[in-house]
Amino acid sequence: MAKRITERISLREYQQGVMQRLQSAAAVAQVDARLGLQIGNDNWLVDLADVAEVMPVPKVAGVPLAHSWFKGVANIRGNLVSVVDLPAFLGVPHAGFTMLARLILLQPRHLPHASVLVNKMLGLKHLADLEELAVDAGRPAWQSAQYKDAAGGVWRVLDVASLVNDPAFLQTGIA
């Protein structure tokens, strides 16, 4: 039992160290670095300042009378954290989550004890390496920009502040 607890603490410390290195790499190397995520089959970028922590998906307890995209709550170090299936919320079809799926804990300044579930991490991306594209007029408010990489892949920018202030995102229960 003591070994298992020690392993969990070490894993948590490791994850925090990775996140700190990602944040410091973005600050030191280039301030235009963003965290690449796969949401459904789409590529997204999120500002590192909007992310509190990235972790493997823990056990999630469902909540009755909630939208299908609201997966429930997870116990993260003694705190209940809401878990939103981001591909489902965005209406993006996908085959489901694999072992590569990650839980992104949002910075508490946006929404305390909130997280989003994504299909996988794609690493750091620098805006200087991407070509900015025009954004569709009908885009949701939480998609702030759009880019194309050298291989022709499209990257959308997720504006976390706009997402968490969207009334649909905040209304997790079925009315």
mmCIF file of C-alpha atoms in Angstrom:
data_model
loop_
_atom_site.group_PDB
_atom_site.id
_atom_site.type_symbol
_atom_site.label_atom_id
_atom_site.label_comp_id
_atom_site.label_asym_id
_atom_site.label_seq_id
_atom_site.Cartn_x
_atom_site.Cartn_y
_atom_site.Cartn_z
ATOM 1 C CA MET A 1 0.000 0.000 0.000
ATOM 2 C CA ALA A 2 2.812 2.417 0.897
ATOM 3 C CA LYS A 3 4.517 1.688 -2.418
ATOM 4 C CA ARG A 4 1.305 2.452 -4.361
ATOM 5 C CA ILE A 5 0.874 5.802 -2.559
ATOM 6 C CA THR A 6 4.525 6.645 -3.231
ATOM 7 C CA GLU A 7 4.045 5.816 -6.936
ATOM 8 C CA ARG A 8 1.019 8.137 -7.107
ATOM 9 C CA ILE A 9 2.915 10.979 -5.478
ATOM 10 C CA SER A 10 5.838 10.439 -7.838
ATOM 11 C CA LEU A 11 3.518 10.401 -10.857
ATOM 12 C CA ARG A 12 1.840 13.610 -9.704
ATOM 13 C CA GLU A 13 5.210 15.275 -9.164
ATOM 14 C CA TYR A 14 6.327 14.077 -12.587
ATOM 15 C CA GLN A 15 3.181 15.482 -14.253
ATOM 16 C CA GLN A 16 3.598 18.811 -12.486
ATOM 17 C CA GLY A 17 7.241 18.904 -13.568
ATOM 18 C CA VAL A 18 6.268 18.255 -17.189
ATOM 19 C CA MET A 19 3.697 21.035 -17.074
ATOM 20 C CA GLN A 20 6.216 23.433 -15.514
ATOM 21 C CA ARG A 21 8.759 22.566 -18.203
ATOM 22 C CA LEU A 22 6.140 23.139 -20.915
ATOM 23 C CA GLN A 23 5.254 26.509 -19.438
ATOM 24 C CA SER A 24 8.875 27.596 -18.993
ATOM 25 C CA ALA A 25 9.771 26.399 -22.509
ATOM 26 C CA ALA A 26 6.992 28.546 -23.912
ATOM 27 C CA ALA A 27 8.093 31.551 -21.859
ATOM 28 C CA VAL A 28 11.794 31.228 -22.605
ATOM 29 C CA ALA A 29 11.871 29.934 -26.192
ATOM 30 C CA GLN A 30 8.911 31.741 -27.722
ATOM 31 C CA VAL A 31 5.925 33.441 -26.199
ATOM 32 C CA ASP A 32 3.793 32.244 -29.110
ATOM 33 C CA ALA A 33 3.839 28.581 -28.028
ATOM 34 C CA ARG A 34 0.511 26.817 -27.606
ATOM 35 C CA LEU A 35 -0.410 23.350 -26.393
ATOM 36 C CA GLY A 36 -1.611 21.148 -29.259
ATOM 37 C CA LEU A 37 -4.642 18.959 -28.573
ATOM 38 C CA GLN A 38 -6.644 16.503 -30.599
ATOM 39 C CA ILE A 39 -10.354 16.993 -29.994
ATOM 40 C CA GLY A 40 -12.273 14.369 -31.935
ATOM 41 C CA ASN A 41 -10.296 14.221 -35.166
ATOM 42 C CA ASP A 42 -9.533 17.956 -35.193
ATOM 43 C CA ASN A 43 -6.367 19.765 -34.125
ATOM 44 C CA TRP A 44 -6.721 22.547 -31.574
ATOM 45 C CA LEU A 45 -4.353 24.932 -29.816
ATOM 46 C CA VAL A 46 -4.767 26.233 -26.281
ATOM 47 C CA ASP A 47 -2.768 28.877 -24.443
ATOM 48 C CA LEU A 48 -0.565 27.323 -21.759
ATOM 49 C CA ALA A 49 -1.699 30.017 -19.314
ATOM 50 C CA ASP A 50 -5.237 28.581 -19.491
ATOM 51 C CA VAL A 51 -4.132 25.092 -18.411
ATOM 52 C CA ALA A 52 -3.556 24.227 -14.761
ATOM 53 C CA GLU A 53 -2.605 20.577 -15.270
ATOM 54 C CA VAL A 54 -2.695 17.740 -17.802
ATOM 55 C CA MET A 55 -3.250 14.214 -16.551
ATOM 56 C CA PRO A 56 -4.411 10.738 -17.572
ATOM 57 C CA VAL A 57 -8.145 10.270 -17.288
ATOM 58 C CA PRO A 58 -9.137 9.243 -13.750
ATOM 59 C CA LYS A 59 -12.296 7.375 -12.803
ATOM 60 C CA VAL A 60 -15.291 9.637 -13.449
ATOM 61 C CA ALA A 61 -18.565 9.307 -11.532
ATOM 62 C CA GLY A 62 -21.603 10.062 -13.669
ATOM 63 C CA VAL A 63 -24.206 12.629 -12.696
ATOM 64 C CA PRO A 64 -27.911 11.968 -13.292
ATOM 65 C CA LEU A 65 -30.013 14.322 -15.450
ATOM 66 C CA ALA A 66 -26.944 15.823 -17.123
ATOM 67 C CA HIS A 67 -26.247 16.362 -20.810
ATOM 68 C CA SER A 68 -24.443 13.477 -22.501
ATOM 69 C CA TRP A 69 -21.315 15.643 -22.938
ATOM 70 C CA PHE A 70 -21.085 16.201 -19.181
ATOM 71 C CA LYS A 71 -19.317 13.030 -18.057
ATOM 72 C CA GLY A 72 -19.573 13.751 -14.329
ATOM 73 C CA VAL A 73 -17.081 14.461 -11.593
ATOM 74 C CA ALA A 74 -13.656 13.086 -10.733
ATOM 75 C CA ASN A 75 -11.819 13.106 -7.434
ATOM 76 C CA ILE A 76 -8.530 14.897 -8.078
ATOM 77 C CA ARG A 77 -6.430 14.891 -4.896
ATOM 78 C CA GLY A 78 -9.504 15.267 -2.694
ATOM 79 C CA ASN A 79 -11.284 17.861 -4.851
ATOM 80 C CA LEU A 80 -14.327 17.111 -6.986
ATOM 81 C CA VAL A 81 -13.679 18.360 -10.506
ATOM 82 C CA SER A 82 -16.303 18.550 -13.252
ATOM 83 C CA VAL A 83 -15.428 16.603 -16.416
ATOM 84 C CA VAL A 84 -16.706 17.733 -19.818
ATOM 85 C CA ASP A 85 -16.326 15.494 -22.875
ATOM 86 C CA LEU A 86 -15.068 18.312 -25.105
ATOM 87 C CA PRO A 87 -15.508 16.512 -28.460
ATOM 88 C CA ALA A 88 -19.127 15.744 -27.567
ATOM 89 C CA PHE A 89 -19.752 19.326 -26.401
ATOM 90 C CA LEU A 90 -18.285 20.687 -29.638
ATOM 91 C CA GLY A 91 -20.378 18.236 -31.649
ATOM 92 C CA VAL A 92 -17.267 16.611 -33.146
ATOM 93 C CA PRO A 93 -17.724 12.920 -33.979
ATOM 94 C CA HIS A 94 -15.038 10.542 -32.753
ATOM 95 C CA ALA A 95 -14.569 6.837 -32.128
ATOM 96 C CA GLY A 96 -14.187 7.255 -28.376
ATOM 97 C CA PHE A 97 -11.349 7.746 -25.955
ATOM 98 C CA THR A 98 -8.236 5.587 -25.811
ATOM 99 C CA MET A 99 -5.348 5.389 -23.361
ATOM 100 C CA LEU A 100 -3.987 8.546 -25.057
ATOM 101 C CA ALA A 101 -6.936 10.620 -23.812
ATOM 102 C CA ARG A 102 -6.083 13.330 -21.317
ATOM 103 C CA LEU A 103 -7.915 15.392 -18.753
ATOM 104 C CA ILE A 104 -7.071 19.096 -19.004
ATOM 105 C CA LEU A 105 -7.668 20.903 -15.716
ATOM 106 C CA LEU A 106 -8.531 24.519 -16.464
ATOM 107 C CA GLN A 107 -6.997 27.415 -14.603
ATOM 108 C CA PRO A 108 -9.250 28.242 -11.623
ATOM 109 C CA ARG A 109 -9.418 31.906 -12.685
ATOM 110 C CA HIS A 110 -11.632 30.760 -15.564
ATOM 111 C CA LEU A 111 -13.788 28.233 -13.756
ATOM 112 C CA PRO A 112 -12.811 26.596 -10.455
ATOM 113 C CA HIS A 113 -12.693 22.778 -10.346
ATOM 114 C CA ALA A 114 -13.376 22.339 -14.062
ATOM 115 C CA SER A 115 -11.742 20.097 -16.645
ATOM 116 C CA VAL A 116 -12.194 19.009 -20.224
ATOM 117 C CA LEU A 117 -11.532 15.606 -21.708
ATOM 118 C CA VAL A 118 -9.573 15.541 -25.005
ATOM 119 C CA ASN A 119 -8.564 12.664 -27.272
ATOM 120 C CA LYS A 120 -4.813 13.232 -27.001
ATOM 121 C CA MET A 121 -1.960 15.682 -26.548
ATOM 122 C CA LEU A 122 -0.041 16.792 -29.629
ATOM 123 C CA GLY A 123 2.767 18.731 -27.945
ATOM 124 C CA LEU A 124 3.858 22.339 -28.201
ATOM 125 C CA LYS A 125 3.150 24.262 -31.394
ATOM 126 C CA HIS A 126 4.593 27.665 -32.214
ATOM 127 C CA LEU A 127 2.378 30.196 -33.964
ATOM 128 C CA ALA A 128 5.425 31.454 -35.884
ATOM 129 C CA ASP A 129 5.538 28.057 -37.657
ATOM 130 C CA LEU A 130 1.886 28.312 -38.733
ATOM 131 C CA GLU A 131 0.068 30.353 -41.357
ATOM 132 C CA GLU A 132 -2.967 32.258 -40.071
ATOM 133 C CA LEU A 133 -6.193 31.602 -41.957
ATOM 134 C CA ALA A 134 -9.400 33.580 -42.132
ATOM 135 C CA VAL A 135 -11.932 32.414 -39.581
ATOM 136 C CA ASP A 136 -15.466 31.568 -40.672
ATOM 137 C CA ALA A 137 -18.054 34.176 -39.702
ATOM 138 C CA GLY A 138 -20.302 31.464 -38.246
ATOM 139 C CA ARG A 139 -17.656 30.109 -35.903
ATOM 140 C CA PRO A 140 -18.414 29.755 -32.195
ATOM 141 C CA ALA A 141 -17.128 32.542 -29.918
ATOM 142 C CA TRP A 142 -14.640 30.176 -28.267
ATOM 143 C CA GLN A 143 -12.788 29.574 -31.551
ATOM 144 C CA SER A 144 -10.613 32.680 -31.709
ATOM 145 C CA ALA A 145 -8.364 31.931 -34.689
ATOM 146 C CA GLN A 146 -7.390 29.314 -37.215
ATOM 147 C CA TYR A 147 -3.992 28.308 -38.644
ATOM 148 C CA LYS A 148 -2.506 25.959 -41.210
ATOM 149 C CA ASP A 149 0.744 24.057 -40.682
ATOM 150 C CA ALA A 150 3.376 23.208 -43.315
ATOM 151 C CA ALA A 151 1.706 19.834 -43.997
ATOM 152 C CA GLY A 152 -1.646 21.542 -44.681
ATOM 153 C CA GLY A 153 -3.225 20.552 -41.370
ATOM 154 C CA VAL A 154 -5.710 22.998 -39.874
ATOM 155 C CA TRP A 155 -5.337 24.135 -36.252
ATOM 156 C CA ARG A 156 -8.138 25.947 -34.425
ATOM 157 C CA VAL A 157 -7.442 28.091 -31.355
ATOM 158 C CA LEU A 158 -9.589 27.354 -28.306
ATOM 159 C CA ASP A 159 -10.388 30.487 -26.293
ATOM 160 C CA VAL A 160 -10.917 28.948 -22.846
ATOM 161 C CA ALA A 161 -12.329 32.152 -21.309
ATOM 162 C CA SER A 162 -15.056 32.333 -23.978
ATOM 163 C CA LEU A 163 -15.771 28.601 -23.689
ATOM 164 C CA VAL A 164 -16.336 28.646 -19.931
ATOM 165 C CA ASN A 165 -18.558 31.726 -20.229
ATOM 166 C CA ASP A 166 -20.754 30.157 -22.907
ATOM 167 C CA PRO A 167 -24.225 29.615 -21.345
ATOM 168 C CA ALA A 168 -24.476 26.183 -23.012
ATOM 169 C CA PHE A 169 -21.193 25.070 -21.398
ATOM 170 C CA LEU A 170 -22.345 26.227 -17.978
ATOM 171 C CA GLN A 171 -25.754 24.516 -18.235
ATOM 172 C CA THR A 172 -24.752 20.901 -17.627
ATOM 173 C CA GLY A 173 -28.181 19.714 -16.501
ATOM 174 C CA ILE A 174 -31.028 18.789 -18.790
ATOM 175 C CA ALA A 175 -33.725 21.426 -18.468
#
